[in-house]
Coordinates of C-alpha atoms and ligand atoms in Angstrom, one line a residue:
X1 CA -10.2 6.4 -13.1
X2 CA -12.9 3.9 -12.5
X3 CA -12.6 1.9 -9.4
X4 CA -14.7 -1.3 -9.0
X5 CA -15.0 -2.4 -5.4
X6 CA -15.5 -6.2 -5.5
X7 CA -17.3 -7.7 -2.6
X8 CA -17.7 -11.5 -2.4
X9 CA -20.4 -12.7 -0.1
X10 CA -21.6 -15.9 1.4
X11 CA -24.4 -15.7 3.9
X12 CA -23.8 -12.0 4.7
X13 CA -27.4 -10.7 4.4
X14 CA -27.3 -8.5 7.5
X15 CA -23.8 -7.1 6.7
X16 CA -24.8 -6.4 3.2
X17 CA -27.8 -4.3 4.1
X18 CA -25.7 -2.2 6.3
X19 CA -22.7 -2.2 4.0
X20 CA -24.6 -0.8 1.0
X21 CA -25.9 2.0 3.2
X22 CA -22.4 2.8 4.4
X23 CA -21.1 2.7 0.8
X24 CA -23.8 5.0 -0.4
X25 CA -22.2 7.6 1.9
X26 CA -18.7 6.9 0.6
X27 CA -19.3 6.6 -3.2
X28 CA -20.4 10.3 -3.7
X29 CA -17.6 11.8 -1.7
X30 CA -14.8 10.5 -3.9
X31 CA -14.7 13.2 -6.5
X32 CA -11.6 12.5 -8.6
X33 CA -12.5 9.0 -9.4
X34 CA -15.6 6.9 -10.1
X35 CA -16.5 4.2 -7.7
X36 CA -18.7 1.3 -8.5
X37 CA -19.5 -1.7 -6.3
X38 CA -19.8 -5.3 -7.6
X39 CA -21.2 -8.0 -5.3
X40 CA -20.2 -11.5 -6.1
X41 CA -22.6 -13.8 -4.3
X42 CA -22.4 -17.6 -4.4
X43 CA -26.1 -18.4 -4.1
X44 CA -26.1 -17.6 -0.4
X45 CA -29.0 -19.6 1.3
X46 CA -29.8 -16.6 3.5
X47 CA -30.8 -14.5 0.5
X48 CA -27.8 -12.0 0.4
X49 CA -28.3 -11.5 -3.4
X50 CA -31.9 -10.4 -2.9
X51 CA -30.8 -7.6 -0.7
X52 CA -28.3 -6.4 -3.3
X53 CA -30.9 -6.7 -6.1
X54 CA -33.4 -4.5 -4.3
X55 CA -30.8 -1.9 -3.5
X56 CA -29.7 -1.8 -7.1
X57 CA -32.9 0.0 -8.0
X58 CA -31.7 2.9 -5.9
X59 CA -28.0 3.0 -6.8
X60 CA -26.8 2.9 -10.4
X61 CA -23.2 2.3 -9.1
X62 CA -24.3 -1.1 -7.6
X63 CA -23.8 -4.3 -9.5
X64 CA -24.4 -8.0 -8.8
X65 CA -23.0 -11.3 -10.0
X66 CA -25.0 -14.1 -8.5
X67 CA -26.3 -17.6 -8.9
X68 CA -23.0 -19.4 -9.0
X69 CA -22.3 -22.4 -6.7
X70 CA -19.9 -21.8 -3.8
X71 CA -16.5 -22.9 -5.0
X72 CA -14.2 -20.7 -2.8
X73 CA -13.2 -17.1 -2.5
X74 CA -10.6 -17.3 -5.2
X75 CA -13.1 -18.6 -7.7
X76 CA -15.5 -15.8 -6.7
X77 CA -12.9 -13.1 -7.2
X78 CA -11.7 -14.5 -10.5
X79 CA -15.3 -14.2 -11.7
X80 CA -15.8 -10.8 -10.2
X81 CA -12.5 -9.4 -11.5
X82 CA -13.1 -10.6 -15.0
X83 CA -16.5 -9.1 -15.0
X84 CA -15.3 -5.8 -13.6
X85 CA -12.6 -5.5 -16.2
X86 CA -14.6 -6.6 -19.2
X87 CA -18.2 -5.5 -18.5
X88 CA -17.6 -2.5 -16.2
X89 CA -14.3 -1.3 -17.8
X90 CA -12.6 -1.0 -14.4
X91 CA -9.2 0.9 -14.3
X92 CA -8.6 -0.4 -10.8
X93 CA -10.0 -3.4 -8.9
X94 CA -10.5 -3.2 -5.1
X95 CA -10.7 -6.4 -3.0
X96 CA -13.1 -5.8 -0.1
X97 CA -14.8 -7.8 2.6
X98 CA -18.6 -7.5 3.2
X99 CA -18.3 -7.8 7.0
X100 CA -16.9 -4.4 8.1
X101 CA -13.6 -5.9 9.0
X102 CA -12.3 -3.5 6.3
X103 CA -13.8 -0.2 7.4
X104 CA -15.6 1.5 4.4
X105 CA -14.3 4.9 5.7
X106 CA -10.8 3.8 4.6
X107 CA -11.8 3.4 0.9
X108 CA -11.2 7.0 -0.1
X109 CA -7.7 7.0 1.5
X110 CA -6.9 4.0 -0.6
X111 CA -8.4 5.5 -3.8
X112 CA -6.5 8.7 -3.3
X113 CA -3.2 6.9 -3.6
X114 CA -4.0 6.3 -7.3
X115 CA -3.1 9.9 -7.9
X116 CA 0.5 9.2 -6.7
X117 CA 0.9 6.7 -9.5
X118 CA 0.8 3.5 -7.4
X119 CA -0.1 0.2 -9.2
X120 CA -0.8 -1.8 -6.0
X121 CA -2.2 -0.2 -2.9
X122 CA -2.3 -2.5 0.1
X123 CA -4.3 -1.7 3.3
X124 CA -1.8 -2.7 5.9
X125 CA -2.2 -3.8 9.5
X126 CA 1.5 -4.1 10.0
X127 CA 2.9 -0.6 9.2
X128 CA 2.9 2.2 11.8
X129 CA -0.7 3.3 12.3
X130 CA -2.1 -0.1 11.3
X131 CA -3.5 -2.6 13.8
X132 CA -5.4 -5.8 14.4
X133 CA -8.3 -6.0 16.9
X134 CA -7.1 -5.4 20.4
X135 CA -9.1 -8.4 21.7
X136 CA -7.2 -10.8 19.5
X137 CA -5.5 -13.4 21.6
X138 CA -1.7 -13.8 21.6
X139 CA -2.2 -17.0 19.6
X140 CA -4.2 -15.4 17.0
X141 CA -1.8 -12.5 16.7
X142 CA 1.1 -14.9 16.5
X143 CA -0.5 -17.0 13.7
X144 CA -1.2 -13.8 11.7
X145 CA 2.4 -12.5 12.2
X146 CA 4.0 -15.9 11.5
X147 CA 1.9 -16.4 8.4
X148 CA 2.9 -13.0 7.2
X149 CA 6.6 -13.6 7.8
X150 CA 6.4 -16.9 5.9
X151 CA 4.9 -15.2 2.9
X152 CA 7.4 -12.3 3.0
X153 CA 10.4 -14.7 3.2
X154 CA 8.9 -17.4 0.9
X155 CA 8.2 -14.8 -1.8
X156 CA 11.4 -12.8 -1.0
X157 CA 9.3 -9.6 -0.6
X158 CA 10.4 -7.9 2.6
X159 CA 9.2 -4.6 1.3
X160 CA 5.6 -5.7 1.8
X161 CA 4.6 -5.7 5.5
X162 CA 1.1 -7.2 5.2
X163 CA 1.0 -10.1 2.8
X164 CA -2.1 -11.9 4.0
X165 CA -4.6 -9.1 4.3
X166 CA -7.5 -8.9 1.9
X167 CA -8.0 -5.2 1.4
X168 CA -6.3 -4.0 -1.8
X169 CA -6.4 -1.9 -4.9
X170 CA -4.8 -3.1 -8.1
X171 CA -4.2 -1.4 -11.4
X172 CA -5.8 -3.0 -14.4
X173 CA -3.9 -1.8 -17.4
X174 CA -0.6 -3.7 -17.8
X175 CA -1.3 -5.6 -14.6
X176 CA -4.6 -7.3 -13.8
X177 CA -5.6 -7.4 -17.5
X178 CA -2.5 -9.5 -18.1
X179 CA -3.2 -12.0 -15.4
X180 CA -4.4 -15.4 -16.6
X181 CA -7.1 -16.5 -14.2
X182 CA -6.9 -20.0 -15.5
X183 CA -3.5 -20.2 -13.8
X184 CA -4.8 -19.1 -10.4
X185 CA -3.0 -21.3 -7.9
X186 CA -5.8 -21.5 -5.3
X187 CA -9.6 -21.5 -5.4
X188 CA -9.7 -20.5 -1.8
X189 CA -8.5 -17.6 0.4
X190 CA -4.9 -18.3 -0.7
X191 CA -5.6 -16.9 -4.2
X192 CA -4.6 -13.6 -2.5
X193 CA -1.1 -14.8 -2.1
X194 CA -0.9 -15.6 -5.8
X195 CA -2.2 -12.2 -6.8
X196 CA 0.2 -10.5 -4.4
X197 CA 3.1 -12.5 -5.9
X198 CA 2.0 -11.7 -9.4
X199 CA 1.8 -8.0 -8.7
X200 CA 4.9 -7.6 -6.7
X201 CA 7.3 -10.3 -8.0
X202 CA 6.2 -10.8 -11.6
X203 CA 4.9 -7.3 -12.4
X204 CA 7.2 -5.3 -10.1
X205 CA 4.2 -3.1 -9.3
X206 CA 4.8 0.3 -7.6
X207 CA 3.4 -0.5 -4.1
X208 CA 1.9 1.7 -1.4
X209 CA 0.9 0.3 2.0
X210 CA -1.8 2.3 3.7
X211 CA -2.1 1.7 7.4
X212 CA -5.6 0.7 8.6
X213 CA -7.2 -1.0 11.6
X214 CA -8.6 -4.4 10.9
X215 CA -11.8 -4.6 12.9
X216 CA -13.8 -7.3 14.5
X217 CA -16.6 -9.0 12.6
X218 CA -19.8 -8.0 14.4
X219 CA -22.4 -10.2 12.8
X220 CA -22.3 -13.4 10.7
X221 CA -19.6 -16.1 10.7
X222 CA -16.1 -16.1 9.3
X223 CA -15.5 -18.6 6.4
X224 CA -11.8 -18.8 7.1
X225 CA -10.3 -22.2 8.3
X226 CA -6.8 -23.1 9.3
X227 CA -6.6 -25.2 6.1
X228 CA -6.1 -21.9 4.3
X229 CA -2.6 -21.8 5.9
X230 CA -1.6 -25.0 4.2
X231 CA -3.1 -23.7 1.0
X232 CA -1.0 -20.5 1.2
X233 CA 2.2 -22.5 1.6
X234 CA 1.2 -24.5 -1.4
X235 CA 0.7 -21.3 -3.4
X236 CA 4.1 -19.9 -2.3
X237 CA 5.8 -23.1 -3.3
X238 CA 4.1 -23.6 -6.7
X239 CA 4.7 -19.9 -7.5
X240 CA 8.3 -20.1 -6.8
X241 CA 8.8 -23.3 -8.8
X242 CA 7.8 -21.3 -11.8
X243 CA 9.5 -18.0 -10.9
X244 CA 12.1 -17.4 -13.6
X245 CA 14.5 -15.7 -11.1
X246 CA 14.3 -18.7 -8.7
X247 CA 14.8 -21.2 -11.6
X248 CA 17.8 -19.1 -12.7
X249 CA 19.3 -19.1 -9.2
X250 CA 18.8 -22.8 -9.0
X251 CA 20.6 -23.4 -12.3
X252 CA 23.4 -21.0 -11.1
X253 CA 23.7 -23.2 -8.0
X254 CA 23.9 -26.4 -10.0
X255 CA 26.5 -24.9 -12.3
X256 CA 28.5 -23.6 -9.3
X257 CA 28.3 -27.0 -7.6
X258 CA 29.5 -28.8 -10.7
X259 CA 32.3 -26.2 -10.9
X260 CA 33.3 -27.0 -7.4
X261 CA 33.4 -30.8 -8.2
X262 CA 35.5 -30.1 -11.3
X263 CA 37.9 -28.2 -9.1
X264 CA 38.0 -30.9 -6.4
X265 CA 38.6 -33.8 -8.8
X266 CA 40.8 -31.7 -11.1
X267 CA 43.0 -31.0 -8.1
X268 CA 43.5 -34.8 -7.6
X269 CA 44.0 -35.4 -11.3
X270 CA 46.6 -32.7 -11.9
X271 CA 48.3 -33.6 -8.6
X272 CA 48.9 -37.0 -10.3
X273 CA 50.0 -35.4 -13.6
X274 CA 52.5 -33.0 -12.0
X275 CA 54.0 -35.6 -9.6
X276 CA 56.1 -36.8 -12.6
X277 CA 58.0 -33.6 -12.5
X278 CA 60.2 -33.7 -9.5
X279 CA 58.8 -30.5 -8.0
X280 CA 58.3 -30.0 -4.3
X281 CA 54.8 -31.1 -3.2
X282 CA 53.7 -27.5 -2.4
X283 CA 54.5 -26.4 -5.9
X284 CA 52.7 -29.5 -7.3
X285 CA 49.5 -28.6 -5.5
X286 CA 49.8 -25.0 -6.2
X287 CA 49.9 -25.5 -10.0
X288 CA 47.4 -28.4 -9.8
X289 CA 44.8 -26.3 -8.1
X290 CA 45.5 -23.3 -10.3
X291 CA 44.9 -25.6 -13.4
X292 CA 41.8 -27.2 -11.9
X293 CA 40.3 -23.9 -10.7
X294 CA 40.8 -22.4 -14.2
X295 CA 39.1 -25.4 -15.8
X296 CA 36.2 -25.0 -13.4
X297 CA 36.0 -21.3 -14.2
X298 CA 35.8 -22.2 -17.9
X299 CA 33.1 -24.8 -17.3
X300 CA 31.2 -22.3 -15.1
X301 CA 31.3 -19.7 -17.8
X302 CA 30.3 -22.1 -20.6
X303 CA 27.4 -23.7 -18.7
X304 CA 26.1 -20.5 -17.2
X305 CA 26.1 -18.9 -20.7
X306 CA 24.3 -21.9 -22.3
X307 CA 21.9 -22.8 -19.5
X308 CA 21.5 -20.4 -16.6
X309 CA 21.6 -17.2 -18.7
X310 CA 20.3 -18.9 -21.9
X311 CA 18.0 -15.9 -22.4
X312 CA 20.9 -13.5 -22.2
X313 CA 23.3 -15.8 -24.0
X314 CA 26.5 -14.1 -25.3
X315 CA 27.1 -15.2 -28.9
X316 CA 29.2 -12.4 -30.5
X317 CA 32.8 -13.8 -30.5
X318 CA 34.5 -10.5 -29.5
X319 CA 32.0 -10.0 -26.6
X320 CA 32.4 -13.7 -25.7
X321 CA 36.1 -13.3 -25.2
X322 CA 35.9 -9.9 -23.3
X323 CA 33.1 -11.3 -21.1
X324 CA 35.1 -14.4 -20.4
X325 CA 38.1 -12.3 -19.2
X326 CA 35.7 -10.3 -17.0
X327 CA 34.3 -13.5 -15.7
X328 CA 37.7 -14.9 -14.9
X329 CA 38.7 -11.7 -13.2
X330 CA 35.6 -11.7 -11.0
X331 CA 36.0 -15.5 -10.3
X332 CA 39.6 -14.9 -9.1
X333 CA 38.4 -12.1 -6.7
X334 CA 35.2 -13.7 -5.6
X335 CA 36.2 -17.3 -5.6
X336 CA 39.9 -17.2 -4.6
X337 CA 41.2 -13.9 -3.2
X338 CA 38.4 -12.9 -0.9
X339 CA 37.7 -16.4 0.5
X340 CA 41.4 -16.9 1.1
X341 CA 41.5 -13.6 2.9
X342 CA 38.5 -14.5 5.0
X343 CA 39.9 -17.9 5.9
X344 CA 43.3 -16.5 6.6
X345 CA 42.0 -13.7 8.9
X346 CA 39.4 -16.0 10.5
X347 CA 41.8 -18.7 11.5
X348 CA 44.4 -16.2 12.6
X349 CA 41.9 -14.9 15.1
X350 CA 39.9 -18.0 16.1
X351 CA 42.3 -20.8 15.4
X352 CA 43.0 -23.4 12.7
X353 CA 40.2 -25.7 13.7
X354 CA 37.7 -23.3 12.2
X355 CA 39.2 -23.5 8.7
X356 CA 36.1 -25.3 7.1
X357 CA 33.7 -23.1 9.0
X358 CA 35.3 -20.0 7.4
X359 CA 35.4 -21.7 4.1
X360 CA 31.6 -22.3 4.2
X361 CA 31.1 -18.7 5.6
X362 CA 33.2 -17.3 2.8
X363 CA 31.5 -19.3 0.0
X364 CA 27.9 -18.8 1.1
X365 CA 28.3 -15.4 2.8
X366 CA 30.4 -13.8 0.1
X367 CA 31.1 -15.8 -3.1
X368 CA 27.6 -16.9 -3.9
X369 CA 26.0 -13.5 -3.5
X370 CA 28.9 -11.8 -5.1
X371 CA 28.9 -14.0 -8.2
X372 CA 25.1 -13.8 -8.5
X373 CA 25.3 -10.0 -8.4
X374 CA 28.2 -9.8 -10.9
X375 CA 26.7 -12.3 -13.3
X376 CA 23.3 -10.6 -13.4
X377 CA 24.6 -7.1 -13.4
X378 CA 27.8 -7.2 -15.5
X379 CA 28.5 -10.5 -17.3
X380 CA 24.9 -11.3 -18.5
X381 CA 23.4 -7.9 -17.6
X382 CA 20.7 -6.2 -19.7
X383 CA 23.3 -4.2 -21.7
X384 CA 24.2 -7.3 -23.6
X385 CA 20.8 -7.6 -25.1
X386 CA 20.9 -6.2 -28.5
Ligands
GDD401 N1 -18.7 -15.4 -2.9 C1 -18.0 -16.0 -1.9 N2 -17.7 -17.3 -2.0 N3 -17.6 -15.2 -0.9 C2 -16.9 -15.7 0.1 C3 -16.5 -17.0 0.1 C4 -16.9 -17.9 -1.0 O1 -16.6 -19.1 -1.1 N4 -15.8 -17.3 1.2 C5 -15.7 -16.1 1.9 N5 -16.5 -15.2 1.3 C6 -16.6 -13.8 1.6 C7 -17.2 -13.5 3.0 O2 -18.6 -13.4 2.9 C8 -16.6 -12.1 3.3 O3 -17.3 -11.1 2.7 C9 -15.2 -12.2 2.7 O4 -15.3 -13.2 1.7 C10 -14.1 -12.6 3.8 O5 -14.5 -13.7 4.4 P1 -14.5 -13.9 6.0 O6 -15.1 -15.2 6.3 O7 -15.0 -12.7 6.7 O8 -12.9 -14.1 6.2 P2 -11.9 -13.6 7.3 O9 -12.5 -12.4 8.0 O10 -11.5 -14.8 8.1 O11 -10.7 -13.2 6.4 C11 -10.4 -11.9 6.2 O12 -9.2 -11.5 6.8 C12 -8.1 -12.2 6.5 C13 -6.9 -11.6 7.2 O13 -7.0 -11.9 8.6 C14 -10.2 -11.7 4.6 O14 -10.1 -10.4 4.3 C15 -9.0 -12.5 4.2 O15 -8.8 -12.2 2.8 C16 -7.8 -12.0 4.9 O16 -6.8 -12.8 4.6
MN402 MN1 -14.2 -11.3 7.9

C-alpha cells in the first residue's frame, strides 16, 4: 500500500529541517508499504517551503505543495489530501504534525495496522499506553478531556477514546475518495472532527486506536486557539443535523409525541362517547383508553411508515398487515405492559406520589429505546428491502 504522510506547515522552518531528517530514517525501514511525504505549506514567511524544496533533491519520496495563502488547517488538508489521492495515488492518507508532537518513531506502528485490515487508524492519547505531556497543567488536561468527551457524546461514538487528536491514518478506497471536500464543515482545526465523524459514523470504518505519547512542542509556536473549541461544537452540530440516523430518530420522536397526544385527547373523547352507555366509570375509562391507545398505535404505524422509515417503506399489502400486527404486539408490550409493570412495582415500593416519575422513567428508560430498537431491527429492518 502507498501511504502519503501529509504535513501541513506554517512557519515551521526549524522543525521541518529536523523532521525531514527524522523521516529519512523512518521511510526506508517500513518494508511492506511505500511511504511518501507531502508538505503543504501556506507561503510561510519564514521560508519553510524553501527547506522542503532543497531536501527534495535528495529524497524522491518527498513532495511539496506550496504558494497558497493561509486559510486554515482544514483548507490545507483538503488540498493536500486531494493531491495525495489524485497525483500521488495514495492508498492511505496520514495526518501528521510538523512539530514533533507526533513522534515520527510511531509512524511504522501506525502503518503496520494496515495489515490487520483497519480503515481508520487513530494514534490515541487516551487508551492504555497513551499519554499527554506530563507538564500539562490540570486546566490544559481538563480542557482536552472535556473536549474529547463532548465529541464522543455529541457524535455518539463512545468507541473512540481520542476524538480530537491529529495523528491518523485513513483508507482511501471506499472512504476518503468518496468524501466531498466542498462539504468540509470547517476550514480550521475542527475539520478533524468532520473527517472523524465521516469515517466513523457515515462510513462505519473499522477502527484501531494505537496508543502514543503526545509530546511537547520544542521550537516554534502553536497555531491553535481556543476559538477552535467553538468551531468544533459547530461542526458536531452541523454534522448531526444532516446525520440520517439523527433525522430518523427525530422523526420517530415527533411521531411518538403525536401518538401520545392522540392517546391523551382520544381518552377524553371516548370517555364522552362511552358515558352514554350506563357503564361504571372504571369500565368507561378502560374501554376509552383501549380505543384511544389503538388509534394512536395505528397513527404511529402509518406515519412511521410514510415518514420516519420512508426509505424502508412497507408497501406490499400482505407484509403491511403482518408488520402491522407485529407493530401492535410490540406496542402493547413496550407501551402498555412493561410501563404499567414498572409503575406498579415502583409505586408499590416507593409510594403513590412517584407515579409520574415512574411513568417518565418507563417511557424514556424503556419504551423509547425498546421501540427504536424493534422498529429498526424488526418492523422496518433491512430484511424488508427487496
Ligand atoms: N498549512 C498550514 N496552514 N498548516 C498549519 C496551519 C495553516 O493554517 N495551521 C497550523 N498548521 C500546521 C502547523 O504548522 C503544525 O504542523 C500543525 O499544523 C499543527 O499545528 P500546531 O500549531 O502545532 O497545533 P497544536 O499542536 O496546537 O495542535 C495539535 O494537537 C491537537 C491536539 O491537542 C494538532 O495535532 C491538532 O490537530 C490536535 O487537535
Ligand atoms: Mn503542535
